mmCIF file of C-alpha atoms in Angstrom:
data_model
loop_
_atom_site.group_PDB
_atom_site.id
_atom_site.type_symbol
_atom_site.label_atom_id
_atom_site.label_comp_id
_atom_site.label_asym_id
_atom_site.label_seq_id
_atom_site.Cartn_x
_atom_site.Cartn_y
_atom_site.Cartn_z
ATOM 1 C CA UNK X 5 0.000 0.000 0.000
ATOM 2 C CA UNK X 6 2.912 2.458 0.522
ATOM 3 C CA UNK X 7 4.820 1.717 -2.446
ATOM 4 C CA UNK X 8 1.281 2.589 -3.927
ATOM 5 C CA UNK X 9 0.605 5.931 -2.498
ATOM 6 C CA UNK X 10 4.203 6.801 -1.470
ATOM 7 C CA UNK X 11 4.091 10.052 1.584
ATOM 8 C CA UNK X 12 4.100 12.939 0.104
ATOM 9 C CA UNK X 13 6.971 15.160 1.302
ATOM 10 C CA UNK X 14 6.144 18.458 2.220
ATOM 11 C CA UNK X 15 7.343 21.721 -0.198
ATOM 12 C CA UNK X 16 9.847 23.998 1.006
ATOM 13 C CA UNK X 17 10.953 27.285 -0.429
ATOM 14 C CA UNK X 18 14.458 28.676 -0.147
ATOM 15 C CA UNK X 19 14.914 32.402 -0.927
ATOM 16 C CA UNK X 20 17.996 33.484 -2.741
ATOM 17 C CA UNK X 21 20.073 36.126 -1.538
ATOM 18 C CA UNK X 22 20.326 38.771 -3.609
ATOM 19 C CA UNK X 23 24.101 38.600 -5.741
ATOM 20 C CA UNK X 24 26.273 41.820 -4.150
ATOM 21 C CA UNK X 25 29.841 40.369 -4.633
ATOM 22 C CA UNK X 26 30.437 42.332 -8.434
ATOM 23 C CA UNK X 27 28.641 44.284 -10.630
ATOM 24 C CA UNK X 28 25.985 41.874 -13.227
ATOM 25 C CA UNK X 29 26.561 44.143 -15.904
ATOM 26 C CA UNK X 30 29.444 44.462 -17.622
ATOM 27 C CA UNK X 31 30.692 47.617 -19.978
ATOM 28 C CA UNK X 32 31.586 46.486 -23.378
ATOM 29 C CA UNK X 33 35.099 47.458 -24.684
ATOM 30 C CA UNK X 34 34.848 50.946 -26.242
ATOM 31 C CA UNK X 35 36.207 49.569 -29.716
ATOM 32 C CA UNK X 36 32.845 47.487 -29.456
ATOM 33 C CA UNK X 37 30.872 50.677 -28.748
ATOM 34 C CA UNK X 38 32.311 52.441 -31.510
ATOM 35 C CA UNK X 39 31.886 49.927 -34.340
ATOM 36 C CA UNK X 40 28.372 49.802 -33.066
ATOM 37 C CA UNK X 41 27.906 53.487 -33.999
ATOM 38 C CA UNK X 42 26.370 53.670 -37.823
ATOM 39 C CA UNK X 43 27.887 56.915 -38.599
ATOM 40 C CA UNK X 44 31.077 55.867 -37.354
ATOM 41 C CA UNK X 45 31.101 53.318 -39.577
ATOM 42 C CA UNK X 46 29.664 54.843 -43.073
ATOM 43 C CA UNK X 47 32.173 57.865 -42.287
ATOM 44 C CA UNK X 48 35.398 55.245 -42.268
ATOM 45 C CA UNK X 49 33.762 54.096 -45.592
ATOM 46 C CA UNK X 50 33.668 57.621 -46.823
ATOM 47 C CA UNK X 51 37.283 58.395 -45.182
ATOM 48 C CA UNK X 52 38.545 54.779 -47.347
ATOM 49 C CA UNK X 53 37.018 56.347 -50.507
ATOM 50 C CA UNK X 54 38.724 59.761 -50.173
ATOM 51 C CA UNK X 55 42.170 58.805 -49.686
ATOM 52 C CA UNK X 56 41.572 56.061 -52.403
ATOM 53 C CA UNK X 57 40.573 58.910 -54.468
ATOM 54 C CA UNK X 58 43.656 61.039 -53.639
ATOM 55 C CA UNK X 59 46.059 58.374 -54.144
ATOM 56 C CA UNK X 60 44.596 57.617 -57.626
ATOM 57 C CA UNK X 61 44.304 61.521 -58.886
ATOM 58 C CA UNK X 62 48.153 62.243 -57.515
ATOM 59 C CA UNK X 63 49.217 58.903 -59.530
ATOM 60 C CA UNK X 64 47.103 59.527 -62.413
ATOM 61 C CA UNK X 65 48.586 63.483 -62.689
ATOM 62 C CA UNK X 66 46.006 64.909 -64.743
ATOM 63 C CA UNK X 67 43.855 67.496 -62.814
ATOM 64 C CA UNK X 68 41.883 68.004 -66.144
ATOM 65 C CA UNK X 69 40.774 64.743 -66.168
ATOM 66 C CA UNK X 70 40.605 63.661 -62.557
ATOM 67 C CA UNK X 71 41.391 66.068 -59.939
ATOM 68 C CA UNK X 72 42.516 65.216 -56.664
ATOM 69 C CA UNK X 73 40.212 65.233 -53.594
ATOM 70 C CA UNK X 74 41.932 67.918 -51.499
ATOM 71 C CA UNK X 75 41.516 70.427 -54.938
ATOM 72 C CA UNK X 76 37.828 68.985 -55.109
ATOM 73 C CA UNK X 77 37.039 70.098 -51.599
ATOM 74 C CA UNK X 78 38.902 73.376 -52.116
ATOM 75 C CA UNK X 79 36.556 74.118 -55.214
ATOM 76 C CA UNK X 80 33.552 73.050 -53.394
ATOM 77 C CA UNK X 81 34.509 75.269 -50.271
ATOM 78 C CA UNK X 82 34.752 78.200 -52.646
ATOM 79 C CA UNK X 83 31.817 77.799 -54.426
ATOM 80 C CA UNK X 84 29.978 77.617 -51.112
ATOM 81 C CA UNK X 85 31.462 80.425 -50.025
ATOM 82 C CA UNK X 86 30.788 82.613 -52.961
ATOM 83 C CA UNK X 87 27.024 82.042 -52.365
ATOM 84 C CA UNK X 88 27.475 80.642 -56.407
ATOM 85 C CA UNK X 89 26.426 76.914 -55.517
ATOM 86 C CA UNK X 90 24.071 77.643 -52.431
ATOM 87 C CA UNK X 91 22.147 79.026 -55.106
ATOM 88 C CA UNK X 92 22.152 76.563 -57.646
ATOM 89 C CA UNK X 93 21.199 73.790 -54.894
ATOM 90 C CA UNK X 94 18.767 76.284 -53.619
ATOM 91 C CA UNK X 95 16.920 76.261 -57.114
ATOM 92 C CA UNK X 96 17.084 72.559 -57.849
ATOM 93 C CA UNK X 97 15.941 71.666 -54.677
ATOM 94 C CA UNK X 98 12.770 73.851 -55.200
ATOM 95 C CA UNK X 99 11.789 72.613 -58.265
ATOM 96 C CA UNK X 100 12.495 68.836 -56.786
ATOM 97 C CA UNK X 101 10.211 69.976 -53.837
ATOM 98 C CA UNK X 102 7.474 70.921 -56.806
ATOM 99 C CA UNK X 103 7.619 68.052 -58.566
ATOM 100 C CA UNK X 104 8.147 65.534 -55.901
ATOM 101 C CA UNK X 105 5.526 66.636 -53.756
ATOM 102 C CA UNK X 106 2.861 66.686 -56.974
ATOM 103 C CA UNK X 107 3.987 62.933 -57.942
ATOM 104 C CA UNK X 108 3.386 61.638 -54.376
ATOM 105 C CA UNK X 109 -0.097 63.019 -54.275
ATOM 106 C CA UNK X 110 -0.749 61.450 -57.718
ATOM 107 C CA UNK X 111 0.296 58.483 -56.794
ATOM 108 C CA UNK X 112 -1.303 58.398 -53.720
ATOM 109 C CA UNK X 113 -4.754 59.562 -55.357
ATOM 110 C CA UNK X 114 -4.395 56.563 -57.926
ATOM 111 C CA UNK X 115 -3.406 53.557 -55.794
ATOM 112 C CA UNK X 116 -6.436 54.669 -53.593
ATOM 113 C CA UNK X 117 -8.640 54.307 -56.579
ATOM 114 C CA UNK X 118 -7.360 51.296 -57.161
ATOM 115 C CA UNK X 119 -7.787 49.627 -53.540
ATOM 116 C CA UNK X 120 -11.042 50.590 -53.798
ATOM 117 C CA UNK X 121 -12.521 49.483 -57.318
ATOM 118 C CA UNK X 122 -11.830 46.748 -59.541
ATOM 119 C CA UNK X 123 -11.337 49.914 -62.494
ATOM 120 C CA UNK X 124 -8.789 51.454 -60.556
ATOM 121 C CA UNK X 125 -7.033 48.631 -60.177
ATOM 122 C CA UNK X 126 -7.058 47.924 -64.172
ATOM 123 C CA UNK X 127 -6.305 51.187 -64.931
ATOM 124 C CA UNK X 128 -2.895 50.952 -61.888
ATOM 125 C CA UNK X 129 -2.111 48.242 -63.950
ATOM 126 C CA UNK X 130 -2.201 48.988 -67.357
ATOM 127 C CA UNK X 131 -0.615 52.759 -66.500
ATOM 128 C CA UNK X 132 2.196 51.272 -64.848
ATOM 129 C CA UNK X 133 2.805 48.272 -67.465
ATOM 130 C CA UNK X 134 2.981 51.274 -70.234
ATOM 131 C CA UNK X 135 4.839 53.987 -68.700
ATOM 132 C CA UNK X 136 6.756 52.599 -65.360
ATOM 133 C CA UNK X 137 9.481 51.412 -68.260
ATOM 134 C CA UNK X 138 9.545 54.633 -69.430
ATOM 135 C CA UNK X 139 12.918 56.789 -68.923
ATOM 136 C CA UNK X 140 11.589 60.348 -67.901
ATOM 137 C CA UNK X 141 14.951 61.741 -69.482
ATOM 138 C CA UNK X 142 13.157 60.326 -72.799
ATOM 139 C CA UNK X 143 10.050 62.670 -71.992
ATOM 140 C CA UNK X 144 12.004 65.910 -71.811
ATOM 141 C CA UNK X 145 11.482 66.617 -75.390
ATOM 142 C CA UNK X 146 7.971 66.447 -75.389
ATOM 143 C CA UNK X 147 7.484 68.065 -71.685
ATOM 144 C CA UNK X 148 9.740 70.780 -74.195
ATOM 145 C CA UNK X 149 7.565 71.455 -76.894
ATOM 146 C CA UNK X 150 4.244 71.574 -74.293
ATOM 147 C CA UNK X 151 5.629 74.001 -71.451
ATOM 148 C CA UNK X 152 8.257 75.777 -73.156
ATOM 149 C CA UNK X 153 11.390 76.491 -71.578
ATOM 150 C CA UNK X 154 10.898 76.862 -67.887
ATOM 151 C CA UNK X 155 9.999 75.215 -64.767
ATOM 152 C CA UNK X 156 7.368 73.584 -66.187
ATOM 153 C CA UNK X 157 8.886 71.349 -67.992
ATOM 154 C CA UNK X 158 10.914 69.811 -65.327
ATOM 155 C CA UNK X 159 8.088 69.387 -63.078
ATOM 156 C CA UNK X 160 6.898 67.224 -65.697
ATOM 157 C CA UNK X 161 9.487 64.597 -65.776
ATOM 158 C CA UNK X 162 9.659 64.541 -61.842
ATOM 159 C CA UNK X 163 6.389 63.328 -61.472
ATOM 160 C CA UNK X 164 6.749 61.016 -64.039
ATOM 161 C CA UNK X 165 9.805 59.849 -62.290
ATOM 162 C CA UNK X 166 7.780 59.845 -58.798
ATOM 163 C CA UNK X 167 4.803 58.314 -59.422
ATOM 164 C CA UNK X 168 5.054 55.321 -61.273
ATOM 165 C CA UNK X 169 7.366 53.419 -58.332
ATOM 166 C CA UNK X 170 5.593 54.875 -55.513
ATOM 167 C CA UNK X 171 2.344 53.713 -56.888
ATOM 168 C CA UNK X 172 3.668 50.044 -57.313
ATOM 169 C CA UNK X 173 4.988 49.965 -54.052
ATOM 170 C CA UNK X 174 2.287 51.751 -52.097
ATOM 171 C CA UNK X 175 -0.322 49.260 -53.732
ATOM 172 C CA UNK X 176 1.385 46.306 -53.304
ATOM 173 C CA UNK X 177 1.572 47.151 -49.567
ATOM 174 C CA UNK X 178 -2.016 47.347 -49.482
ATOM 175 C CA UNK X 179 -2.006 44.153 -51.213
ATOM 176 C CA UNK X 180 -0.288 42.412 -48.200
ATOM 177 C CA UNK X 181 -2.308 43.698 -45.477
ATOM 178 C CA UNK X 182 -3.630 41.134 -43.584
ATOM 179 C CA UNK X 183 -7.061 39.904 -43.964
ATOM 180 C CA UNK X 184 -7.576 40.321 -39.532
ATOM 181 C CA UNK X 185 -6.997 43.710 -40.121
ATOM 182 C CA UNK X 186 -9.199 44.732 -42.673
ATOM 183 C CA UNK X 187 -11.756 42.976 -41.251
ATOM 184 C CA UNK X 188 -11.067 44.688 -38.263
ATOM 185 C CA UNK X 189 -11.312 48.021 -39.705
ATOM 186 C CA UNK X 190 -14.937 47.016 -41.741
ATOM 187 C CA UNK X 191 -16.102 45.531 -38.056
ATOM 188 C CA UNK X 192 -15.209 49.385 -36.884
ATOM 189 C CA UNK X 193 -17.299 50.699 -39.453
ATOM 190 C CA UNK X 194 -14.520 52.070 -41.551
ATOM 191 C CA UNK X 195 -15.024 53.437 -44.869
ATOM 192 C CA UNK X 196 -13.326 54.471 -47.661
ATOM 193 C CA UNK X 197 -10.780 57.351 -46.674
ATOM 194 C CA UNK X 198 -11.036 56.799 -43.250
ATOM 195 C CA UNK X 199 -10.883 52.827 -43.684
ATOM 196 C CA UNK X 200 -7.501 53.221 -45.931
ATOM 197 C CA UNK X 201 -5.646 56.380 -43.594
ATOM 198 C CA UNK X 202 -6.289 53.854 -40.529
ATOM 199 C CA UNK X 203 -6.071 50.744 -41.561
ATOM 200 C CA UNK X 204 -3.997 50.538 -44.962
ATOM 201 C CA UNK X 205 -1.620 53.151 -44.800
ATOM 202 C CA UNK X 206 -0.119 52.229 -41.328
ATOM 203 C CA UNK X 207 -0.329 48.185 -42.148
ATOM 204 C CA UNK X 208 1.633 49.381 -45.069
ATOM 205 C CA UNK X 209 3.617 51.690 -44.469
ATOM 206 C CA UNK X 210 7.115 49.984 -44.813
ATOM 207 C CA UNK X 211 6.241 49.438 -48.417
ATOM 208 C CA UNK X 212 5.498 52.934 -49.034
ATOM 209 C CA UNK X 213 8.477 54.086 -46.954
ATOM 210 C CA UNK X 214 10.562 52.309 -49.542
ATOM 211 C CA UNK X 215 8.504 53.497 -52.595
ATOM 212 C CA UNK X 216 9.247 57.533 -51.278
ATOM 213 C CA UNK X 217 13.130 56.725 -51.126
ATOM 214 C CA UNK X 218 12.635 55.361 -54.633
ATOM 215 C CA UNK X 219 10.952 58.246 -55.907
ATOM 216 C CA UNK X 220 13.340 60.364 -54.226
ATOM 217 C CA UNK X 221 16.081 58.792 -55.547
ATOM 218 C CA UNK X 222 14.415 58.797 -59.339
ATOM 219 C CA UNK X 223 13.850 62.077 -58.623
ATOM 220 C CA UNK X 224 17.015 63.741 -57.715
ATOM 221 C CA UNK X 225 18.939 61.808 -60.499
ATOM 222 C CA UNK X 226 16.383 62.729 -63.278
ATOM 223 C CA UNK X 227 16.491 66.332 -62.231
ATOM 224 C CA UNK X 228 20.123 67.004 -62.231
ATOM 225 C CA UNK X 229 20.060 64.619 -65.863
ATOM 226 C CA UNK X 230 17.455 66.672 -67.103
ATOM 227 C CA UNK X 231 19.335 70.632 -66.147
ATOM 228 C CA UNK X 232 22.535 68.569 -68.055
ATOM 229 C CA UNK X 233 20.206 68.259 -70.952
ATOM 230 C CA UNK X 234 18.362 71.437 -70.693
ATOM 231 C CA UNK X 235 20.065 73.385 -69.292
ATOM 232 C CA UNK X 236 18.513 76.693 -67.601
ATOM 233 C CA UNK X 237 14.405 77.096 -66.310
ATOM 234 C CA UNK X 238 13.225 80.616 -66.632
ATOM 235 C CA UNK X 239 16.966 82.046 -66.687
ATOM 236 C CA UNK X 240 18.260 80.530 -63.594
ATOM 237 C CA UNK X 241 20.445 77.191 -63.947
ATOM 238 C CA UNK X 242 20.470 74.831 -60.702
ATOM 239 C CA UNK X 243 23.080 72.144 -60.352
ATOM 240 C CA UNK X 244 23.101 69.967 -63.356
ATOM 241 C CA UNK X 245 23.778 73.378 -65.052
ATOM 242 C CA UNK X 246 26.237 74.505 -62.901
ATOM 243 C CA UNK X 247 27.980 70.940 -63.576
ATOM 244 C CA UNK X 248 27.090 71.615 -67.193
ATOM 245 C CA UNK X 249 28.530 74.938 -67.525
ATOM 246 C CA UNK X 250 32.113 74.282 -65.824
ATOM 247 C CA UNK X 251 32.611 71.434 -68.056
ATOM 248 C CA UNK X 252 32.175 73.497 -71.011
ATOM 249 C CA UNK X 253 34.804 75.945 -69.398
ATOM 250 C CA UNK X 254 37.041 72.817 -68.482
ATOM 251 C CA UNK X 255 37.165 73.526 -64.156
ATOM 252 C CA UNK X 256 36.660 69.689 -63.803
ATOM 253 C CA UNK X 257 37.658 70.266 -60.178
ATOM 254 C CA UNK X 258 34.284 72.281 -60.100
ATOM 255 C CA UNK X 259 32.576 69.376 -62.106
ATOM 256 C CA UNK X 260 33.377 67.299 -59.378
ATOM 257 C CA UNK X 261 32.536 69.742 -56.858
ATOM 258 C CA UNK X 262 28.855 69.954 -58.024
ATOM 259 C CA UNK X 263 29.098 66.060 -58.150
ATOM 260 C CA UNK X 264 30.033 65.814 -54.692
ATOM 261 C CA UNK X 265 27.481 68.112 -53.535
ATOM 262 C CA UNK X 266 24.631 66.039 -55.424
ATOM 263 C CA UNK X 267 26.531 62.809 -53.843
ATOM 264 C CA UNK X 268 25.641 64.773 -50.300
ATOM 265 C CA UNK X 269 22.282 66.033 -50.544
ATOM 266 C CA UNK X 270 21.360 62.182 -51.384
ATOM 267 C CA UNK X 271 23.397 60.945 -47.993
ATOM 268 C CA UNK X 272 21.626 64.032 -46.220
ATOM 269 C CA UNK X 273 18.300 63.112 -47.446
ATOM 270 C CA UNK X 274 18.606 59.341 -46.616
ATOM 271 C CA UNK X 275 20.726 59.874 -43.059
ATOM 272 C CA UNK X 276 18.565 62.697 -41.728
ATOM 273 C CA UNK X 277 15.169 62.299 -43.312
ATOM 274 C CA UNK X 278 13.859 59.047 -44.521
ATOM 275 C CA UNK X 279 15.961 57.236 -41.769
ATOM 276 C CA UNK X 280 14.755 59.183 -38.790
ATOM 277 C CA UNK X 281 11.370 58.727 -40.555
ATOM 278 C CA UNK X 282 11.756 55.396 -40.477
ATOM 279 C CA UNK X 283 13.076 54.581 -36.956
ATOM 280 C CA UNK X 284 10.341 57.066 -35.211
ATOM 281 C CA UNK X 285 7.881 55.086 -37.531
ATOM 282 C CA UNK X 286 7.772 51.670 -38.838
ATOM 283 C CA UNK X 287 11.265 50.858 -36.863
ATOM 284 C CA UNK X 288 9.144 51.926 -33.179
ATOM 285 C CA UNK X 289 6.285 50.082 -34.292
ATOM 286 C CA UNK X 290 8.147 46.855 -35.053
ATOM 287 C CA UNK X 291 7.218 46.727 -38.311
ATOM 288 C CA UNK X 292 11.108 46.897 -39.726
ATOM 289 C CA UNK X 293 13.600 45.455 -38.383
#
């Protein structure tokens, strides 16, 4: 009978003293603190680059053809200075701010239409299939003959440039929402605008995070390709003309100069803007690692 119900011992609890004798957390090496620092890191890169670059232009000995990175930076300084290429970067960043801003709410306005009717979804489609392909460089000419020679024009091939990636991104997004929450959002009574601003958009919003730096980045490089090409809007060059222009006049240490600068907006624009974006955003919610 005992070895079938064997006694059962009574429980007994034994608290733990609380560990005093050293410190539980330890201080990582500061090498290992450093390398953990992103801009540490990308500014080594950029350090690796520069002296690579030196070393090539001081072995190569042709400042018309490559200059060196010290006479790059000295240009650059200079044209700062003079107020000269504050002012082109001043101008093409205004007429990226135009045409950016006017492709995002196109493209916003059309992948809305097509989350919401089968029509707008054919008509996403068969846009996108026909002029997504597209180089926006190749529309200059026409964007020429309809607005003349001015701001217009390059407006025109910015949104074209803009909209046609954001839209594919933003709808897919939508497209991988999950089913929970949508249902969610129709058991909430959500409707149209206010169903896709509070549901869609923040389900998706990684997606169209990566369709804006797209756009951006089609953006920046079709604008400073299209003032090579053009030239001048409305008598004022920005920096694809100022690039432009000091080839013709054979400063190639100012070529590079405006090079470097467009090289720097694009690291200022990622680092500070869509980055931050992204970490008080998607990054906070989880949604990225």
């Amino acid at each position: 009978m005992s070895a079938l119900n064997p006694p059962v011992r009574p429980e007994a609890e034994w608290p733990l003293q609380p560990y005093t004798e050293g410190s539980v957390e330890r201080a990582l090496p500061l090498g290992t603190r450093l390398w953990q620092q992103a801009w540490l890191r990308k500014g080594l890169i950029l350090a690796v680059l520069a002296i690579l670059w030196e070393l090539l232009a001081r072995w190569q000995d042709n400042d018309l053809l490559l200059p060196t990175f010290s006479a790059t930076m000295r240009a650059l300084l200079e044209g700062f200075a003079s107020g000269e290429l504050l002012g082109r970067v001043g101008i093409s960043l205004s007429v990226l701010l135009q045409g950016y801003v006017a492709g995002v709410l196109l493209a916003f306005a059309l992948t809305l239409l097509a989350v919401s009717t089968q029509l707008g979804r054919d008509l996403l489609s068969t846009l996108t299939s026909m002029f997504n392909p597209l180089p926006a460089i190749a529309l200059l000419p026409l964007a020429l003959l309809w607005f003349g020679l001015g701001r217009g024009s390059l407006v025109f091939v910015l949104i074209h440039s803009v909209l046609w990636p954001l839209a594919l991104n933003t709808f897919a997004g939508f497209q991988g929402v999950p089913e929970t929450l949508r249902m969610a959002g129709r058991n909430y009574g959500l409707r149209g605008l206010r169903y896709a601003l509070q549901i869609l958009v923040p389900a998706a919003l990684p997606a169209i995070l990566s369709g804006l730096k797209i756009g951006w980045a089609f953006a920046w490089r079709t604008l400073i390709a299209a003032e090579l090409v053009f030239g001048a809007s409305s008598g004022q060059g920005g920096l694809g003309w100022y690039i432009f222009q000091n080839r013709n006049e054979l400063y190639t240490d100012k070529v590079f100069a405006g090079l470097v600068t467009v090289v720097l907006i694009g690291l200022a624009v990622e680092t500070l803007g869509f980055a931050t974006l992204e970490r008080l955003t998607v990054r906070r919610w989880g949604q990225q690692r």
